[in-house]
Short mmCIF file of C-alpha atoms and ligand atoms in Angstrom, two decimals:
data_model
loop_
_atom_site.label_atom_id
_atom_site.label_comp_id
_atom_site.label_asym_id
_atom_site.label_seq_id
_atom_site.Cartn_x
_atom_site.Cartn_y
_atom_site.Cartn_z
CA MET A 270 0.41 -30.03 -25.06
CA LEU A 271 1.73 -27.22 -22.87
CA LEU A 272 -1.82 -26.38 -21.86
CA ILE A 273 -2.59 -29.99 -20.94
CA SER A 274 0.55 -30.37 -18.86
CA ARG A 275 -0.23 -27.08 -17.11
CA LEU A 276 -3.74 -28.23 -16.35
CA LEU A 277 -2.39 -31.49 -14.94
CA GLN A 278 0.05 -29.54 -12.84
CA TYR A 279 -2.73 -27.37 -11.44
CA THR A 280 -5.10 -30.26 -10.88
CA TYR A 281 -2.83 -32.84 -9.32
CA PHE A 282 0.43 -31.46 -8.14
CA CYS A 283 0.61 -27.85 -7.28
CA LYS A 284 -2.56 -26.77 -5.57
CA MET A 285 -1.55 -24.38 -2.84
CA ASN A 286 -2.77 -23.30 0.58
CA ILE A 287 -2.39 -19.59 1.05
CA LEU A 288 -2.54 -17.28 4.06
CA VAL A 289 -3.13 -13.54 3.61
CA LEU A 290 -2.48 -11.23 6.60
CA GLY A 291 -4.72 -8.23 7.24
CA SER A 292 -8.31 -7.05 7.26
CA GLY A 293 -8.64 -4.08 4.91
CA GLY A 294 -9.66 -3.35 1.34
CA ARG A 295 -6.14 -4.14 0.10
CA GLU A 296 -6.34 -7.62 1.63
CA HIS A 297 -9.81 -8.18 0.17
CA VAL A 298 -8.33 -7.44 -3.27
CA PHE A 299 -5.48 -9.91 -2.65
CA ALA A 300 -7.90 -12.59 -1.44
CA THR A 301 -10.28 -12.02 -4.37
CA LYS A 302 -7.48 -12.33 -6.93
CA ILE A 303 -5.85 -15.38 -5.28
CA SER A 304 -9.20 -17.16 -4.92
CA ARG A 305 -9.66 -16.91 -8.69
CA SER A 306 -6.41 -18.74 -9.41
CA PRO A 307 -6.67 -22.37 -10.45
CA LEU A 308 -3.55 -22.92 -8.34
CA CYS A 309 -5.37 -22.06 -5.12
CA GLU A 310 -6.65 -24.95 -2.99
CA ASN A 311 -7.41 -23.34 0.39
CA LEU A 312 -7.29 -19.63 1.09
CA TYR A 313 -7.17 -18.24 4.63
CA ILE A 314 -7.01 -14.66 5.85
CA ALA A 315 -6.04 -13.47 9.31
CA PRO A 316 -8.19 -11.83 10.52
CA GLY A 317 -10.15 -10.73 7.40
CA ASN A 318 -13.54 -8.99 7.26
CA ALA A 319 -17.09 -9.69 6.06
CA GLY A 320 -16.04 -9.40 2.41
CA THR A 321 -13.08 -11.74 2.65
CA SER A 322 -15.27 -14.43 4.23
CA GLU A 323 -16.95 -14.81 0.82
CA CYS A 324 -13.75 -15.89 -0.95
CA ALA A 325 -11.55 -17.12 1.92
CA GLN A 326 -11.75 -18.55 5.42
CA ASN A 327 -11.29 -15.86 8.05
CA VAL A 328 -8.96 -16.89 10.86
CA ASN A 329 -9.00 -15.01 14.14
CA ILE A 330 -5.24 -14.39 14.51
CA SER A 331 -3.50 -11.02 14.69
CA PRO A 332 -0.98 -10.46 11.83
CA THR A 333 1.70 -9.67 14.44
CA ASP A 334 1.14 -12.77 16.59
CA PHE A 335 3.93 -14.73 14.91
CA ASP A 336 3.77 -17.77 17.19
CA ALA A 337 0.06 -18.24 16.46
CA LEU A 338 0.61 -17.64 12.72
CA GLY A 339 3.45 -20.19 12.63
CA LYS A 340 1.34 -22.80 14.41
CA PHE A 341 -1.54 -22.17 12.01
CA CYS A 342 0.75 -22.49 8.97
CA ILE A 343 2.10 -25.85 10.13
CA GLU A 344 -1.33 -27.23 11.03
CA ASN A 345 -2.86 -26.12 7.73
CA GLN A 346 0.10 -26.89 5.45
CA ILE A 347 0.33 -23.32 4.23
CA ASP A 348 2.48 -22.94 1.09
CA LEU A 349 2.71 -19.15 0.87
CA VAL A 350 2.05 -16.16 3.16
CA LEU A 351 1.17 -12.71 1.84
CA PRO A 352 1.28 -9.89 4.43
CA GLY A 353 -0.90 -6.91 3.50
CA ASN A 354 0.25 -4.13 5.80
CA GLU A 355 3.59 -3.04 7.17
CA ASP A 356 3.22 -4.00 10.83
CA PRO A 357 4.16 -7.70 10.56
CA LEU A 358 6.95 -6.88 8.08
CA VAL A 359 8.51 -4.15 10.21
CA ALA A 360 8.15 -6.45 13.25
CA GLY A 361 10.10 -9.16 11.36
CA VAL A 362 7.60 -11.79 10.18
CA VAL A 363 9.92 -12.78 7.30
CA ASP A 364 12.87 -13.34 9.65
CA TYR A 365 10.63 -15.24 12.07
CA PHE A 366 9.69 -17.75 9.36
CA LYS A 367 13.26 -17.99 7.99
CA ASN A 368 14.71 -18.68 11.44
CA ASN A 369 12.27 -21.45 12.32
CA GLU A 370 13.11 -24.92 10.97
CA GLN A 371 9.47 -25.91 10.61
CA LEU A 372 8.52 -22.70 8.80
CA GLN A 373 11.54 -21.81 6.67
CA HIS A 374 10.21 -23.67 3.61
CA ILE A 375 7.16 -21.34 3.50
CA PRO A 376 7.77 -18.23 1.39
CA VAL A 377 6.53 -14.99 2.93
CA ILE A 378 6.13 -12.33 0.22
CA GLY A 379 7.80 -9.35 1.83
CA PRO A 380 11.16 -7.96 2.89
CA SER A 381 13.23 -8.99 5.88
CA LYS A 382 13.01 -6.78 8.98
CA ASN A 383 16.12 -4.99 7.75
CA GLY A 384 14.54 -4.31 4.32
CA ALA A 385 11.27 -3.18 5.92
CA GLN A 386 13.24 -0.31 7.49
CA LEU A 387 12.77 1.45 4.15
CA GLU A 388 9.33 2.14 5.62
CA GLY A 389 9.96 1.56 9.33
CA SER A 390 12.67 4.22 9.65
CA LYS A 391 12.60 7.53 7.78
CA ASP A 392 16.24 8.11 8.75
CA PHE A 393 17.24 4.74 7.28
CA SER A 394 15.41 5.44 4.02
CA LYS A 395 16.86 8.97 3.68
CA ALA A 396 20.40 7.67 4.29
CA PHE A 397 19.77 4.91 1.70
CA MET A 398 18.58 7.47 -0.88
CA ALA A 399 21.53 9.75 -0.17
CA LYS A 400 24.00 6.86 -0.59
CA TYR A 401 22.51 5.74 -3.92
CA ASN A 402 21.86 9.23 -5.34
CA ILE A 403 18.11 8.75 -5.47
CA PRO A 404 16.35 12.12 -5.90
CA THR A 405 14.55 13.21 -2.74
CA ALA A 406 14.13 16.29 -0.50
CA SER A 407 17.24 17.47 1.34
CA TYR A 408 17.14 16.56 5.03
CA CYS A 409 18.70 16.50 8.47
CA THR A 410 18.11 13.85 11.14
CA VAL A 411 17.84 15.18 14.68
CA THR A 412 17.82 13.62 18.17
CA LEU A 413 17.85 15.36 21.55
CA ASN A 414 21.66 15.25 21.23
CA ASN A 415 21.91 17.48 18.13
CA LEU A 416 18.81 19.64 18.52
CA GLU A 417 20.83 22.80 17.76
CA GLU A 418 21.93 21.34 14.41
CA GLY A 419 18.27 20.65 13.61
CA ILE A 420 17.27 24.23 14.46
CA SER A 421 20.10 25.59 12.29
CA PHE A 422 18.93 23.36 9.41
CA LEU A 423 15.34 24.64 9.81
CA ASN A 424 16.75 28.17 9.53
CA THR A 425 18.24 27.35 6.12
CA LEU A 426 14.85 26.20 4.72
CA ASN A 427 11.97 28.15 3.26
CA PRO A 428 8.52 27.48 4.74
CA PRO A 429 6.58 25.25 4.96
CA TYR A 430 8.70 23.02 7.21
CA VAL A 431 8.33 19.22 7.11
CA LEU A 432 8.96 17.21 10.29
CA LYS A 433 8.77 13.41 10.29
CA ALA A 434 8.96 11.07 13.25
CA ASP A 435 11.52 8.42 12.32
CA GLY A 436 9.44 5.35 13.21
CA LEU A 437 5.93 4.09 12.43
CA ALA A 438 3.36 6.44 13.95
CA ALA A 439 0.08 5.09 12.55
CA GLY A 440 0.21 7.52 9.61
CA LYS A 441 0.25 10.54 11.94
CA GLY A 442 4.00 11.10 12.24
CA VAL A 443 4.38 13.85 9.60
CA LEU A 444 3.83 17.51 10.50
CA ILE A 445 3.91 20.35 7.98
CA GLU A 446 4.23 23.81 9.55
CA ASN A 447 4.28 27.29 8.02
CA ASP A 448 5.75 29.13 10.99
CA LEU A 449 9.41 28.61 11.90
CA ASN A 450 8.93 29.05 15.67
CA LYS A 451 6.00 26.62 15.66
CA ALA A 452 8.14 24.11 13.69
CA ILE A 453 10.91 24.40 16.31
CA GLU A 454 8.33 23.85 19.07
CA ASP A 455 6.90 20.82 17.20
CA LEU A 456 10.40 19.43 16.76
CA LYS A 457 11.02 19.60 20.52
CA GLU A 458 7.62 18.07 21.29
CA ILE A 459 8.19 15.11 18.97
CA LEU A 460 11.65 14.49 20.42
CA GLN A 461 10.13 14.66 23.91
CA GLY A 462 7.64 11.91 23.13
CA LYS A 463 4.59 13.38 21.30
CA PHE A 464 4.58 10.28 19.03
CA GLY A 465 6.18 7.93 21.55
CA LYS A 466 9.38 6.10 20.67
CA ALA A 467 8.71 6.67 16.92
CA GLY A 468 9.84 10.26 17.54
CA ASP A 469 13.18 9.55 19.27
CA LYS A 470 14.66 10.71 15.97
CA VAL A 471 13.08 13.32 13.68
CA VAL A 472 13.79 13.83 10.00
CA ILE A 473 13.51 17.49 8.96
CA GLU A 474 12.92 17.86 5.23
CA GLU A 475 12.84 20.47 2.52
CA PHE A 476 9.23 20.94 1.33
CA LEU A 477 8.62 19.61 -2.20
CA GLN A 478 6.07 21.48 -4.30
CA GLY A 479 4.25 19.40 -6.92
CA ILE A 480 1.68 16.67 -7.52
CA GLU A 481 1.96 13.35 -5.71
CA LEU A 482 1.61 9.89 -7.16
CA SER A 483 2.30 6.36 -6.02
CA CYS A 484 4.49 3.93 -7.96
CA PHE A 485 4.72 0.23 -7.26
CA VAL A 486 7.45 -2.28 -7.92
CA LEU A 487 7.45 -6.01 -7.31
CA THR A 488 10.85 -7.65 -6.88
CA ASP A 489 12.15 -11.17 -6.39
CA GLY A 490 15.45 -9.80 -5.13
CA GLU A 491 17.05 -10.14 -8.58
CA SER A 492 14.75 -8.56 -11.12
CA TYR A 493 11.66 -6.38 -10.85
CA LYS A 494 8.37 -5.60 -12.52
CA ILE A 495 6.83 -2.14 -12.46
CA LEU A 496 3.13 -2.27 -11.62
CA PRO A 497 0.66 0.42 -12.72
CA GLU A 498 0.97 3.73 -10.92
CA ALA A 499 -1.90 5.35 -9.00
CA LYS A 500 -2.97 8.56 -7.31
CA ASP A 501 -4.73 8.40 -3.97
CA TYR A 502 -6.92 11.03 -2.33
CA LYS A 503 -5.90 11.42 1.30
CA ARG A 504 -8.03 14.24 2.68
CA ILE A 505 -11.55 13.77 4.03
CA GLY A 506 -13.13 16.74 2.22
CA GLU A 507 -13.98 17.65 -1.38
CA GLY A 508 -11.16 19.46 -3.17
CA ASP A 509 -8.59 17.71 -0.96
CA THR A 510 -9.46 19.68 2.17
CA GLY A 511 -9.73 18.78 5.84
CA LEU A 512 -8.03 16.05 7.82
CA ASN A 513 -5.84 13.29 6.43
CA THR A 514 -7.42 9.84 6.18
CA GLY A 515 -6.24 6.37 5.24
CA GLY A 516 -7.43 7.22 1.72
CA MET A 517 -10.80 8.25 0.28
CA GLY A 518 -10.27 6.96 -3.25
CA ALA A 519 -7.74 6.30 -5.98
CA ILE A 520 -7.24 6.38 -9.74
CA SER A 521 -4.96 4.29 -11.99
CA PRO A 522 -3.31 4.99 -14.39
CA VAL A 523 -2.28 8.59 -13.61
CA PRO A 524 -2.56 10.63 -16.82
CA PHE A 525 0.23 13.11 -16.03
CA ALA A 526 2.67 10.21 -15.57
CA ASN A 527 3.63 10.04 -19.24
CA GLN A 528 6.30 7.71 -20.60
CA ALA A 529 9.08 10.29 -20.31
CA PHE A 530 8.25 10.77 -16.61
CA LEU A 531 7.93 7.03 -15.95
CA ASP A 532 11.30 6.44 -17.66
CA LYS A 533 12.86 8.92 -15.22
CA VAL A 534 11.20 7.09 -12.33
CA GLU A 535 12.65 3.79 -13.54
CA ASN A 536 16.16 5.05 -14.29
CA GLN A 537 16.65 7.51 -11.43
CA ILE A 538 14.69 5.76 -8.69
CA ILE A 539 13.66 2.14 -9.30
CA ILE A 540 16.93 0.78 -10.72
CA PRO A 541 19.14 2.49 -8.07
CA THR A 542 16.76 1.28 -5.35
CA ILE A 543 16.90 -2.37 -6.47
CA ASN A 544 20.69 -2.17 -6.98
CA GLY A 545 21.14 -0.43 -3.62
CA LEU A 546 19.21 -3.16 -1.81
CA LYS A 547 21.44 -5.78 -3.46
CA GLN A 548 24.60 -3.87 -2.68
CA GLU A 549 23.59 -3.52 0.97
CA GLN A 550 22.86 -7.29 0.95
CA ILE A 551 19.35 -6.56 2.16
CA ASP A 552 17.06 -9.51 1.73
CA TYR A 553 14.13 -7.96 -0.11
CA ILE A 554 11.36 -9.70 -2.02
CA GLY A 555 7.86 -8.32 -2.45
CA PHE A 556 6.36 -4.93 -3.05
CA ILE A 557 8.09 -1.57 -2.91
CA PHE A 558 5.68 1.35 -2.82
CA ILE A 559 7.38 4.58 -3.82
CA GLY A 560 5.53 7.76 -2.87
CA LEU A 561 6.67 10.39 -5.37
CA MET A 562 6.34 14.09 -5.94
CA ASN A 563 6.33 15.27 -9.55
CA VAL A 564 8.31 18.51 -9.19
CA ASP A 565 8.14 20.27 -12.58
CA GLY A 566 8.42 16.95 -14.43
CA GLU A 567 11.17 15.59 -12.15
CA PRO A 568 10.31 12.69 -9.83
CA LYS A 569 11.46 12.93 -6.19
CA VAL A 570 10.88 10.30 -3.53
CA ILE A 571 8.71 11.36 -0.59
CA GLU A 572 8.70 7.97 1.07
CA TYR A 573 9.14 4.25 0.59
CA ASN A 574 6.68 1.71 1.91
CA CYS A 575 7.47 -2.00 2.10
CA ARG A 576 4.01 -3.14 0.95
CA MET A 577 1.21 -2.20 -1.43
CA GLY A 578 -0.85 0.91 -0.71
CA ASP A 579 -4.45 1.10 0.37
CA PRO A 580 -6.60 2.33 -1.48
CA GLU A 581 -4.06 2.06 -4.36
CA THR A 582 -4.23 -1.76 -4.39
CA GLU A 583 -7.94 -1.50 -5.15
CA VAL A 584 -7.10 0.14 -8.50
CA VAL A 585 -3.59 -1.21 -9.24
CA ILE A 586 -4.00 -4.92 -8.48
CA HIS A 587 -7.59 -4.69 -9.75
CA ARG A 588 -6.08 -3.97 -13.21
CA ILE A 589 -3.74 -6.97 -13.17
CA GLU A 590 -5.05 -9.64 -15.48
CA SER A 591 -2.32 -12.25 -15.07
CA ASP A 592 -2.89 -14.99 -12.51
CA PHE A 593 -2.00 -13.18 -9.28
CA LEU A 594 -0.96 -16.33 -7.43
CA GLU A 595 1.34 -17.32 -10.29
CA LEU A 596 2.82 -13.83 -10.07
CA LEU A 597 3.50 -14.30 -6.33
CA ASN A 598 5.01 -17.74 -7.03
CA SER A 599 7.33 -16.25 -9.62
CA VAL A 600 8.56 -13.89 -6.87
CA SER A 601 9.21 -16.63 -4.31
CA GLU A 602 10.88 -18.82 -6.97
CA LYS A 603 12.97 -15.89 -8.26
CA LYS A 604 11.50 -16.28 -11.75
CA LEU A 605 9.92 -12.86 -11.99
CA SER A 606 12.06 -11.88 -14.99
CA THR A 607 10.28 -14.45 -17.19
CA PHE A 608 6.77 -13.66 -15.92
CA ASP A 609 4.48 -12.14 -18.51
CA LEU A 610 2.61 -9.43 -16.60
CA GLU A 611 -0.70 -8.54 -18.22
CA VAL A 612 -2.38 -5.30 -17.19
CA ASN A 613 -5.83 -4.09 -18.21
CA PRO A 614 -5.27 -0.80 -20.08
CA ALA A 615 -8.62 0.60 -18.85
CA THR A 616 -8.82 3.29 -16.17
CA SER A 617 -9.69 2.09 -12.70
CA ALA A 618 -11.32 4.22 -10.01
CA THR A 619 -12.11 3.40 -6.41
CA VAL A 620 -14.34 5.47 -4.15
CA PHE A 621 -14.34 4.77 -0.43
CA LEU A 622 -17.57 4.85 1.56
CA VAL A 623 -16.65 5.84 5.11
CA SER A 624 -18.43 6.19 8.44
CA GLY A 625 -19.62 9.77 9.06
CA GLY A 626 -17.27 11.48 11.54
CA TYR A 627 -14.17 9.56 10.33
CA PRO A 628 -11.20 10.25 10.64
CA GLU A 629 -12.28 11.62 14.01
CA SER A 630 -14.78 9.80 16.23
CA PHE A 631 -17.54 7.86 14.49
CA GLU A 632 -20.12 5.19 15.30
CA LYS A 633 -20.03 1.68 13.87
CA GLY A 634 -22.31 -1.33 13.89
CA PHE A 635 -24.76 -0.09 11.23
CA GLN A 636 -26.23 -2.55 8.75
CA ILE A 637 -25.05 -2.14 5.14
CA THR A 638 -27.72 -2.60 2.48
CA GLY A 639 -27.71 -2.64 -1.31
CA LEU A 640 -24.49 -4.61 -1.83
CA GLU A 641 -26.35 -7.17 -3.97
CA ALA A 642 -27.79 -4.43 -6.22
CA VAL A 643 -24.38 -3.16 -7.38
CA VAL A 644 -23.71 -3.56 -11.08
CA GLU A 645 -20.52 -3.01 -13.10
CA CYS A 646 -18.42 -2.49 -9.95
CA GLN A 647 -16.41 -4.63 -7.62
CA VAL A 648 -16.93 -3.77 -3.95
CA TYR A 649 -13.86 -4.46 -1.86
CA GLN A 650 -14.68 -4.46 1.84
CA ALA A 651 -12.56 -2.92 4.60
CA GLY A 652 -14.22 -1.98 7.91
CA THR A 653 -17.04 -4.54 7.80
CA ILE A 654 -18.17 -7.45 9.94
CA LEU A 655 -20.61 -10.30 9.32
CA LYS A 656 -23.32 -11.01 11.93
CA ASP A 657 -26.19 -13.44 11.27
CA GLU A 658 -25.46 -13.35 7.52
CA LYS A 659 -25.76 -9.57 7.46
CA VAL A 660 -22.94 -7.08 6.84
CA TYR A 661 -22.37 -4.26 9.37
CA THR A 662 -19.96 -1.32 9.46
CA ASN A 663 -16.97 -2.03 11.68
CA GLY A 664 -14.49 0.78 11.00
CA GLY A 665 -13.88 4.24 9.54
CA ARG A 666 -13.20 3.22 5.97
CA VAL A 667 -15.94 0.74 5.09
CA LEU A 668 -16.16 -0.14 1.38
CA ALA A 669 -13.99 0.57 -1.67
CA ILE A 670 -16.22 0.71 -4.73
CA THR A 671 -14.01 -0.08 -7.68
CA SER A 672 -14.73 0.15 -11.37
CA LEU A 673 -13.13 0.17 -14.79
CA GLY A 674 -13.92 2.58 -17.59
CA LYS A 675 -12.55 3.98 -20.83
CA ASN A 676 -11.48 7.10 -18.92
CA ILE A 677 -11.62 8.64 -15.43
CA THR A 678 -15.07 10.16 -15.92
CA GLU A 679 -16.64 6.85 -16.95
CA ALA A 680 -14.95 4.80 -14.22
CA VAL A 681 -15.80 7.29 -11.47
CA GLN A 682 -19.40 7.56 -12.67
CA LYS A 683 -19.84 3.80 -12.26
CA SER A 684 -18.45 3.92 -8.73
CA MET A 685 -20.65 6.93 -7.88
CA GLN A 686 -23.73 5.09 -9.08
CA ALA A 687 -22.98 2.20 -6.74
CA ALA A 688 -22.05 4.60 -3.92
CA LYS A 689 -25.64 5.83 -4.03
CA VAL A 690 -27.17 2.33 -4.18
CA ILE A 691 -25.25 1.01 -1.16
CA ASP A 692 -26.43 2.47 2.12
CA PHE A 693 -25.67 2.59 5.82
CA LYS A 694 -26.37 5.15 8.54
CA ASN A 695 -24.01 8.16 8.39
CA LYS A 696 -22.50 7.06 5.05
CA TYR A 697 -20.06 9.61 3.59
CA PHE A 698 -17.95 9.68 0.42
CA ARG A 699 -16.12 12.21 -1.72
CA THR A 700 -17.70 12.98 -5.07
CA ASP A 701 -14.57 14.52 -6.63
CA ILE A 702 -12.21 11.54 -6.87
CA GLY A 703 -10.14 11.91 -10.06
CA LYS A 704 -11.60 15.32 -10.99
CA ASP A 705 -8.22 17.06 -10.79
CA LEU A 706 -6.77 14.57 -13.30
CA ILE A 707 -9.39 14.79 -16.03
CA HIS A 708 -7.74 17.71 -17.84
CA TYR A 709 -4.47 15.74 -18.18
CA GLU A 710 -6.35 13.02 -20.08
CA GLN A 711 -7.19 15.59 -22.74
CA ILE A 712 -3.56 16.64 -23.29
P1 AMP B 1074 4.95 10.43 4.39
O1 AMP B 1074 4.42 9.68 5.58
O2 AMP B 1074 6.43 10.58 4.37
O3 AMP B 1074 4.39 9.90 3.10
O4 AMP B 1074 4.29 11.88 4.45
C1 AMP B 1074 2.90 12.06 4.49
C2 AMP B 1074 2.48 13.12 3.51
O5 AMP B 1074 3.12 14.36 3.83
C3 AMP B 1074 2.89 12.82 2.08
O6 AMP B 1074 1.97 12.00 1.44
C4 AMP B 1074 2.95 14.22 1.50
O7 AMP B 1074 1.65 14.66 1.14
C5 AMP B 1074 3.44 15.07 2.63
N1 AMP B 1074 4.89 15.21 2.56
C6 AMP B 1074 5.82 14.41 3.13
N2 AMP B 1074 7.07 14.85 2.86
C7 AMP B 1074 6.93 15.95 2.11
C8 AMP B 1074 7.86 16.87 1.52
N3 AMP B 1074 9.17 16.75 1.68
N4 AMP B 1074 7.36 17.88 0.79
C9 AMP B 1074 6.04 18.05 0.64
N5 AMP B 1074 5.10 17.23 1.18
C10 AMP B 1074 5.54 16.20 1.91
N1 LIG B 1075 -2.35 5.14 0.45
C1 LIG B 1075 -1.19 5.31 1.22
C2 LIG B 1075 -0.73 4.13 1.97
O1 LIG B 1075 -1.17 3.01 1.79
O2 LIG B 1075 0.17 4.30 2.80
#
């Protein structure tokens, strides 16, 4: 009976029109999952990529052009908006919809502009953590007005020295320096505009020694669900060497994150974060991405993000077996506490194929071949574009080849197989994704 009434509900009453914002691998995962929901009627993505055009309709609107997004939502009777990256959230897309009479009925899954400061301002997030006793590196916030205080604080620290521009700086706003005099020089340069307005304030931090991992929480503002954790691989070169990238691959679950560690994360970090947001009366629904350092078994927060991670989404959301659109609805309806979240216990790996030269200069516009020959993997597309029914490279990070296996070795092997089958000029990928974690699986 329940099943029949549910089916009727899906078929006749509750079909939804959805708009996803973004154009990367993370958004291709969201679109893929939503398109599989029986609740989904029409799925749009602004602006999307070649991959998303297979499961959604790409719409040529920038995720930060709120007027154009609002108009599109009204014209297309959109029932739910899911922003992928932080830019529209930090710029206030949630507030824009809430403050417009014609749009305020449409839930946007993300925090208010105030809540997005957890990511948009390092100073805000450090002050929040200090107030709610959330473990993190000790710090000092500096402007041109208290530069001397900043230099004195640097003198109390052991190298290396961590300097963070307060605002969003396209992932480039963190400097880690070994030499004290160079750190002081960097501090002055950031305050004088090296990263533009994002560096009007600088957070100086104690360096945390340990292994990083990413934890994800989904909240409806009342309760929360913890999503699977992941580890991403940020550097361009094998063995985590070379320049930082947007992410070369990811693994989930993370074998060193045992239950005792995850309990500490929940009790010392997640619960105080959710309670702190409530206490501050910050309107926050959606994802909280907590970048953590495991320091000798103790979790410490490196950063908050107000969205899912990329490439972490490709392994974390890939493992979610529950209807993803129903999950999002339970957030907007504040019914998350009764949602039964099903997660595939298998290990997921994603390996990014990137354009040779990335993250420095690279060429794009090369045809991608072999996509149809991939077996046992899901290819989430990022920097791709469709021209005359053919897929071409259109960015640095091109394709996230994602697989499931009984352990890291098996999952990565499947992705590697596909990484060799798919081809484009100057293709590059790391062959060591997950290697550093294999020994933890044997403990
Ligand atoms: P963030 O943008 O804050 O995530 O910083 C970028 C990267 O810098 C992080 O992913 C870490 O690898 C590193 N990092 C940031 N803060 C610290 C810290 N306090 N100690 C050690 N490494 C850090
Ligand atoms: N993978 C890190 C991020 O999405 O910021």
